[in-house]
Amino acid sequence: MSAALPLSAALLSLLTATPKAPVRAEAPRASAGPSFQVAERLIGAALTEGHAYTRLAELTDGVGQRLSGSEGGEAAVAWAKKAFEADGVTVRLEPVKVPHWVRGEGRGRVLASERTRGHALALLALGGSVGTPEGGLTAEVIEVRSLEEVAALGDKAKGKVVFFNHDMAQPQDYGRAAGLRTRGASAAAKVGAVGMLIRSLSTASLRTPHTGAMSYDESAPRIPAAAVSVEDAELLHRLLAGGPVKVELVLGCQTLPDADSFNVVAEVKGREKPREVVLLAAHLDSWDVGTGAHDDGAGVVMVMETARLLAKLERAPRRTVRVVLYANEENGLRGGRAYAEAHAAELGEHVAALEMDGGGGKPLGVVFRAGAGARELLTPWMKPLEALGADTFLPGDASGADISPLIPARVPFVGLRVDASRYFDVHHSEADTLDKVDPKDLAHSTAALAWLSYVLAEVPGVLARPEAPASPKP
Ligand SMILES: [Zn+2]
């Protein structure tokens, strides 16, 4: 992609916004305000060089799937280390023990009855699921819409496959539906079910099932769990309206002993306050379907490109910018926990953490999870984001799964919101591939991230720390 992108209108308008008095980029600035020369360098390079997209192609088409514990997972670690080294960015590996779940075969069908000749189901086992018994399982299906509904089934669920239908239609429905995916199997097992199916958590479908993490309660038997495509959920719903429906499920999933993996930790040392850390997070693992282009390849290449561009500046930012490519976000969060544990003594000097894990869409604006005064601190530095459409402070909290273990240490969070309106079309499915990422959107978000990261590392003051949570998360 290098040189393929023309100097965009965004960059041009940024250039015209440059203050009239020329300031040499190498010279230390007298004022404490933002350097528009640095903005030009960072944003200009991100918009025109296409480096992030080239890297994303290497990671998705080259490395491919990278589920924790898999060969792809380890290949991704080696790739990332080499890429940082090639970029002149200091990098180290920090060990993390990760779960090692393997999918094995997976199929299912609606059995023939007097009302249908039968249908194959497009399904994917949920990550962490146990397999079906030898030879598969055959059972009647019972449909529910909530965890409350399944608990109320009582004996009616005995020996059946509980099918969680839901109405996810927009990205903001994901959190609610994910609760069914995570806890549905154990809720069903508690009332005697032998299997669990769930409608894929998706905002579009061409009969593509979407996987995702689930977990078991210690107090319930472990039953196999899978997501069916939206179309197959609709089929089950229609058939169930007419009477009993039986399905056969064959899942070959297994959980192997934990495997060795790593968080990849790279750093651009601060020139004045090297112990103060601005943490940029993304997760290197993906599911074992598709190639994790949006989730979270896009986040990975955005934070890597930010480190590369910051390392190329003549004058490093005031504080250290640390990029962490986390292991095992998708099915365990072991990387996030390992980092918080290993760096516990330093977290008081983590002045900001920012996680990119919402896909490679265009930038929309900035969110915080910080004490009072965040806006006032950053407002004078937001101008370069205007041309990228990202200079607005948006409502809502900054968050991120991998950085969530830093909440008890009251690390301020900053978020760069990106357009995720089409993210859940492909999320956790075979369709999450490079072609779904628009190089221009990716370049714009990379540019916005590079500037925002520089600002957090350079602005004279630091964000006030947020209140301690009422009950610290484990
Ligand atoms: Zn993700």
XYZ file of C-alpha atoms and ligand atoms in Angstrom:
475
model
C 0.000 0.000 0.000
C 2.967 2.358 0.315
C 2.459 5.604 -1.584
C -0.907 4.338 -2.828
C -2.847 6.822 -0.746
C -2.870 10.375 -2.109
C -2.143 13.218 0.271
C -5.626 13.376 1.674
C -7.876 16.345 2.131
C -7.556 15.710 5.848
C -3.804 16.159 5.782
C -4.029 19.176 3.523
C -6.422 20.923 5.845
C -4.185 19.998 8.741
C -1.227 21.553 6.961
C -3.139 24.757 6.369
C -3.939 24.812 10.093
C -0.228 25.027 10.899
C 0.655 28.234 12.778
C 2.263 30.873 10.583
C 5.437 31.354 12.569
C 7.729 28.528 11.463
C 9.295 26.476 14.222
C 12.137 24.084 13.468
C 11.079 20.572 14.373
C 14.391 19.765 16.059
C 14.387 22.818 18.300
C 12.932 22.385 21.795
C 9.793 24.473 21.973
C 9.659 27.396 24.291
C 5.949 27.081 24.998
C 4.261 24.085 26.557
C 1.634 23.928 23.801
C 1.332 21.320 21.084
C 3.878 21.137 18.292
C 2.109 21.253 14.959
C 5.308 20.099 13.275
C 5.082 16.852 15.223
C 1.407 16.583 14.297
C 2.327 16.893 10.625
C 4.971 14.225 10.904
C 2.817 11.711 12.758
C -0.444 12.295 10.949
C 1.138 12.830 7.561
C 3.101 9.578 7.729
C 0.132 7.578 9.016
C -2.103 8.902 6.246
C 0.290 8.533 3.330
C 2.669 5.641 4.003
C 0.119 2.829 4.311
C 2.431 1.064 6.733
C -0.288 -0.081 9.142
C -2.243 -1.762 6.361
C 0.878 -3.515 5.029
C 1.488 -4.840 8.530
C -2.133 -5.947 8.808
C -1.724 -7.954 5.610
C 1.366 -9.646 7.069
C -0.492 -10.504 10.257
C -3.738 -11.737 8.674
C -2.697 -13.230 5.327
C 0.789 -14.139 6.535
C 0.418 -15.345 10.130
C -3.320 -16.052 9.918
C -5.351 -17.447 12.821
C -3.725 -17.049 16.219
C -5.824 -18.549 18.969
C -4.037 -18.880 22.326
C -1.941 -22.020 22.579
C -1.937 -22.630 18.807
C 1.043 -22.541 16.458
C -0.463 -19.416 14.907
C -0.471 -17.760 18.312
C 3.250 -18.352 18.683
C 3.954 -17.315 15.095
C 2.197 -14.018 15.844
C 4.465 -13.385 18.847
C 7.566 -14.029 16.731
C 6.216 -11.822 13.933
C 5.440 -8.937 16.293
C 8.869 -9.047 17.930
C 10.604 -9.021 14.561
C 8.384 -6.210 13.279
C 9.144 -3.980 16.292
C 12.862 -4.677 15.854
C 12.648 -3.761 12.176
C 10.937 -0.520 13.222
C 13.728 0.365 15.646
C 11.441 0.007 18.673
C 12.755 -1.680 21.846
C 10.803 -4.891 22.470
C 10.722 -7.711 25.011
C 8.556 -10.759 25.653
C 6.855 -11.296 29.015
C 5.706 -14.864 29.752
C 2.007 -15.735 30.121
C 0.449 -19.186 30.614
C -2.544 -19.407 28.284
C -5.450 -21.837 27.928
C -5.170 -24.257 25.035
C -8.570 -25.086 23.626
C -8.953 -26.875 20.308
C -12.126 -26.921 18.266
C -11.923 -30.274 16.504
C -14.787 -31.227 14.208
C -18.119 -29.474 14.548
C -21.402 -30.217 12.833
C -25.057 -30.417 13.538
C -28.369 -30.989 11.825
C -32.079 -30.751 12.282
C -33.388 -34.313 12.076
C -36.107 -35.207 9.602
C -39.677 -35.312 10.887
C -43.146 -35.258 9.373
C -42.715 -31.462 8.910
C -39.213 -31.313 7.410
C -36.803 -33.472 5.492
C -34.059 -32.125 7.786
C -31.330 -29.488 7.496
C -27.618 -29.160 8.133
C -26.911 -26.417 10.686
C -24.192 -23.812 10.138
C -22.615 -23.766 13.595
C -19.392 -23.133 15.517
C -18.634 -24.460 18.989
C -18.188 -21.711 21.566
C -14.620 -21.280 22.806
C -14.071 -23.347 25.932
C -16.925 -25.757 25.225
C -16.549 -29.438 25.993
C -17.111 -31.885 23.158
C -20.201 -34.011 22.695
C -20.134 -37.636 23.874
C -18.658 -40.238 21.495
C -20.951 -40.418 18.450
C -22.578 -37.029 19.167
C -25.814 -36.212 20.931
C -29.403 -36.168 19.738
C -32.054 -34.252 21.640
C -35.155 -32.129 21.359
C -34.705 -28.365 21.246
C -36.350 -25.906 23.607
C -36.197 -22.168 22.854
C -35.635 -19.400 25.401
C -34.736 -15.709 25.204
C -33.081 -15.037 28.568
C -31.271 -16.596 31.526
C -34.383 -15.975 33.651
C -36.482 -17.918 31.171
C -34.153 -20.900 31.233
C -34.136 -20.977 35.032
C -37.945 -21.032 34.985
C -38.061 -24.058 32.643
C -37.551 -26.518 35.483
C -38.110 -30.109 34.374
C -39.105 -29.047 30.862
C -35.392 -28.616 29.992
C -34.377 -32.109 31.123
C -32.498 -34.001 28.421
C -32.965 -31.206 25.902
C -30.815 -28.765 23.964
C -31.616 -25.248 25.188
C -31.606 -22.788 22.299
C -30.980 -19.131 23.241
C -32.648 -16.919 20.686
C -32.203 -13.156 21.131
C -32.721 -9.954 19.223
C -29.222 -8.556 18.777
C -29.519 -6.183 15.830
C -27.069 -3.365 16.613
C -23.530 -3.178 18.028
C -24.820 -1.799 21.338
C -26.816 -5.029 21.898
C -23.605 -7.045 22.078
C -22.966 -6.735 25.804
C -26.420 -8.001 26.709
C -26.348 -10.923 24.261
C -22.792 -11.840 25.301
C -24.102 -12.650 28.786
C -26.239 -15.398 27.242
C -23.251 -16.739 25.318
C -20.973 -16.724 28.358
C -23.328 -18.117 30.988
C -26.082 -19.815 28.983
C -24.629 -23.337 28.985
C -24.339 -23.553 32.767
C -27.779 -21.970 33.238
C -29.194 -24.651 30.927
C -27.221 -27.470 32.579
C -28.609 -26.478 35.992
C -32.099 -27.373 34.800
C -30.955 -30.636 33.226
C -30.202 -29.669 29.605
C -27.640 -31.768 27.700
C -26.581 -29.146 25.175
C -26.818 -25.447 24.388
C -27.226 -23.561 21.132
C -27.234 -19.792 20.735
C -28.147 -17.497 17.884
C -24.892 -15.908 16.648
C -24.100 -12.496 18.116
C -24.068 -10.624 14.853
C -25.415 -7.551 13.083
C -25.449 -9.120 9.606
C -25.348 -12.629 8.284
C -24.772 -14.590 5.117
C -25.316 -17.773 7.112
C -22.012 -17.336 8.925
C -21.886 -18.516 12.544
C -19.959 -16.378 15.076
C -18.056 -18.002 17.911
C -16.952 -16.400 21.204
C -15.967 -17.229 24.734
C -18.108 -19.080 27.262
C -17.373 -20.378 30.732
C -18.757 -23.022 33.048
C -19.961 -22.641 36.637
C -18.351 -25.148 38.967
C -21.813 -25.976 40.290
C -23.276 -27.335 37.031
C -22.408 -30.204 34.682
C -20.380 -29.144 31.628
C -22.514 -29.407 28.501
C -21.462 -28.718 24.900
C -22.314 -25.280 23.498
C -22.357 -23.856 19.971
C -23.513 -20.790 18.051
C -25.735 -21.274 15.010
C -25.985 -18.777 12.166
C -28.762 -16.191 12.337
C -30.511 -17.956 9.439
C -30.424 -21.280 11.281
C -31.721 -19.603 14.441
C -34.656 -18.317 12.390
C -35.184 -21.806 10.939
C -35.227 -23.396 14.399
C -37.630 -20.720 15.610
C -40.031 -21.359 12.686
C -39.873 -25.135 13.032
C -40.378 -24.980 16.821
C -43.531 -22.916 16.295
C -45.009 -25.989 14.565
C -44.057 -28.643 17.114
C -41.113 -30.614 18.506
C -37.726 -30.354 16.749
C -34.802 -32.733 17.248
C -31.184 -31.914 16.490
C -27.998 -33.926 16.319
C -24.747 -32.271 17.426
C -21.195 -33.524 16.985
C -18.476 -31.371 18.568
C -14.894 -32.549 18.939
C -13.688 -29.755 21.255
C -11.009 -30.380 23.858
C -9.138 -28.353 26.455
C -5.442 -29.319 26.561
C -2.968 -28.362 29.311
C -2.121 -24.628 29.499
C 0.514 -23.488 27.012
C 3.392 -21.011 27.209
C 2.891 -17.711 25.483
C 3.886 -14.067 25.833
C 2.735 -10.483 26.036
C 4.798 -8.526 23.520
C 5.930 -5.319 25.227
C 7.531 -2.512 23.202
C 8.616 0.891 24.335
C 9.584 4.378 23.242
C 11.403 5.803 26.268
C 10.322 9.200 27.528
C 12.919 11.981 27.292
C 12.028 13.705 30.555
C 9.865 11.387 32.671
C 10.754 7.893 31.508
C 9.104 6.266 34.519
C 5.721 7.736 33.643
C 4.022 5.331 31.252
C 1.335 5.855 28.627
C 0.142 2.337 27.881
C -1.213 1.481 24.418
C -2.990 -1.878 24.320
C -4.273 -4.287 21.682
C -4.541 -8.070 21.653
C -2.436 -10.274 19.439
C -4.594 -13.393 19.729
C -7.622 -14.036 17.526
C -10.230 -16.746 17.225
C -9.498 -19.821 15.155
C -11.907 -18.733 12.413
C -11.263 -15.931 9.939
C -7.940 -14.161 10.455
C -8.876 -11.569 13.082
C -8.436 -8.600 10.738
C -10.793 -6.299 12.655
C -10.536 -8.235 15.954
C -7.916 -7.289 16.781
C -5.430 -7.149 13.932
C -6.459 -3.557 13.247
C -5.799 -2.536 16.854
C -2.444 -4.339 16.815
C -1.164 -2.550 13.718
C -2.465 0.832 14.910
C -0.531 0.672 18.177
C 2.547 -0.778 16.439
C 2.505 1.989 13.855
C 2.146 4.574 16.597
C 5.282 3.218 18.280
C 7.165 3.229 14.972
C 6.242 6.826 14.212
C 7.023 8.041 17.747
C 10.397 6.258 17.676
C 11.258 8.138 14.483
C 10.742 11.585 16.020
C 13.959 13.540 16.601
C 12.782 14.300 20.106
C 11.026 11.547 22.063
C 7.888 12.573 23.948
C 8.244 13.602 27.590
C 6.911 10.284 28.966
C 7.400 6.667 27.962
C 4.931 5.185 25.495
C 4.618 1.459 26.111
C 2.812 -0.733 23.594
C 1.518 -4.051 24.906
C 0.244 -6.674 22.481
C -1.646 -8.858 24.903
C -1.951 -12.638 24.807
C -5.290 -14.390 25.265
C -7.880 -11.602 25.312
C -10.427 -13.777 23.558
C -10.644 -16.784 25.824
C -9.135 -16.087 29.210
C -7.708 -12.580 29.636
C -4.554 -14.172 31.006
C -2.363 -11.579 29.265
C -4.202 -8.665 30.858
C -3.977 -10.228 34.304
C -0.314 -11.200 33.899
C 0.636 -7.645 32.930
C -1.190 -6.098 35.886
C 0.511 -8.561 38.238
C 4.022 -8.275 36.813
C 3.869 -4.465 36.757
C 1.913 -3.909 39.982
C 4.708 -1.802 41.487
C 4.702 0.571 38.472
C 0.979 1.106 38.073
C 1.015 4.260 40.192
C 3.126 5.781 37.414
C 0.908 4.562 34.584
C -0.535 7.957 33.686
C -2.897 6.697 30.962
C -3.968 3.449 29.318
C -5.688 3.224 25.946
C -6.920 0.015 24.321
C -7.688 -0.358 20.615
C -10.082 -3.293 20.242
C -13.076 -2.088 18.260
C -11.946 -2.816 14.711
C -10.339 -0.773 11.952
C -13.139 1.746 11.293
C -12.642 5.488 10.914
C -12.035 7.582 14.059
C -14.995 9.293 15.710
C -13.714 10.965 18.872
C -12.209 10.610 22.305
C -13.586 9.210 25.588
C -12.171 9.106 29.119
C -12.327 7.273 32.376
C -10.455 9.760 34.547
C -10.857 12.271 37.342
C -12.034 15.832 36.768
C -10.289 18.156 34.319
C -9.464 15.723 31.504
C -11.154 17.849 28.858
C -9.482 21.033 30.016
C -6.072 19.361 29.939
C -6.438 17.990 26.410
C -8.619 20.552 24.622
C -5.716 22.771 23.471
C -4.134 19.697 21.870
C -7.171 18.430 19.961
C -6.912 20.672 16.890
C -4.906 18.216 14.737
C -7.672 15.628 15.215
C -10.232 17.958 13.650
C -9.306 17.127 10.060
C -9.565 13.434 10.928
C -13.083 13.881 12.328
C -11.891 12.786 15.771
C -11.585 16.007 17.802
C -14.856 15.550 19.723
C -15.080 14.356 23.328
C -17.783 11.714 23.213
C -20.063 10.578 26.029
C -19.394 7.210 27.656
C -16.448 5.618 29.401
C -13.109 4.533 28.021
C -12.586 0.830 28.647
C -10.873 -2.301 27.351
C -10.767 -5.936 28.401
C -6.966 -6.174 28.605
C -6.586 -2.959 30.587
C -9.529 -3.712 32.900
C -7.202 -5.345 35.503
C -5.650 -1.849 35.923
C -8.917 -0.407 37.283
C -8.152 -1.111 40.977
C -4.866 0.821 40.551
C -6.949 3.789 39.307
C -5.044 4.134 36.039
C -6.803 6.783 33.909
C -8.244 5.331 30.689
C -8.503 7.158 27.386
C -10.288 5.755 24.366
C -10.168 6.566 20.675
C -13.639 5.601 19.472
C -13.765 4.210 15.960
C -16.768 3.560 13.762
C -17.862 0.064 14.805
C -21.218 0.114 13.025
C -20.172 -2.833 10.786
C -17.760 -4.484 13.258
C -20.199 -7.130 14.484
C -21.059 -8.178 10.926
C -17.811 -10.164 10.878
C -16.618 -10.291 14.526
C -15.516 -13.820 15.644
C -16.487 -15.349 12.290
C -14.819 -16.777 9.182
C -15.590 -13.430 7.542
C -13.189 -11.370 9.689
C -10.556 -11.082 6.968
C -8.348 -8.340 5.521
C -10.761 -7.373 2.744
C -13.227 -6.098 5.378
C -10.779 -3.421 6.544
C -10.797 -0.179 4.568
C -7.175 1.015 4.196
C -8.250 4.662 4.345
C -10.294 4.234 7.540
C -7.416 2.300 9.107
C -4.956 5.039 8.135
C -7.205 7.741 9.606
C -7.602 5.912 12.905
C -3.877 5.190 13.020
C -3.169 8.875 12.454
C -5.569 9.905 15.209
C -4.083 7.350 17.595
C -0.519 8.438 16.865
C -1.352 12.055 17.687
C -3.469 11.241 20.745
C -0.713 9.001 22.110
C 1.867 11.708 21.560
C -0.377 14.180 23.362
C -0.787 11.909 26.390
C 2.978 11.447 26.550
C 3.829 15.101 25.945
C 1.155 17.290 27.561
C 2.663 19.074 30.604
C 0.103 17.802 33.118
C -1.325 14.336 33.637
C -4.929 13.161 33.809
C -6.430 13.047 37.306
C -6.902 9.462 38.441
C -10.484 8.168 38.537
C -12.247 7.221 41.764
C -11.498 3.737 43.062
C -14.193 1.264 42.019
C -16.756 0.374 44.686
C -15.715 -3.279 44.614
C -12.396 -3.884 42.893
C -12.520 -6.412 40.076
C -10.506 -9.580 40.630
Zn -10.958 -8.181 20.423
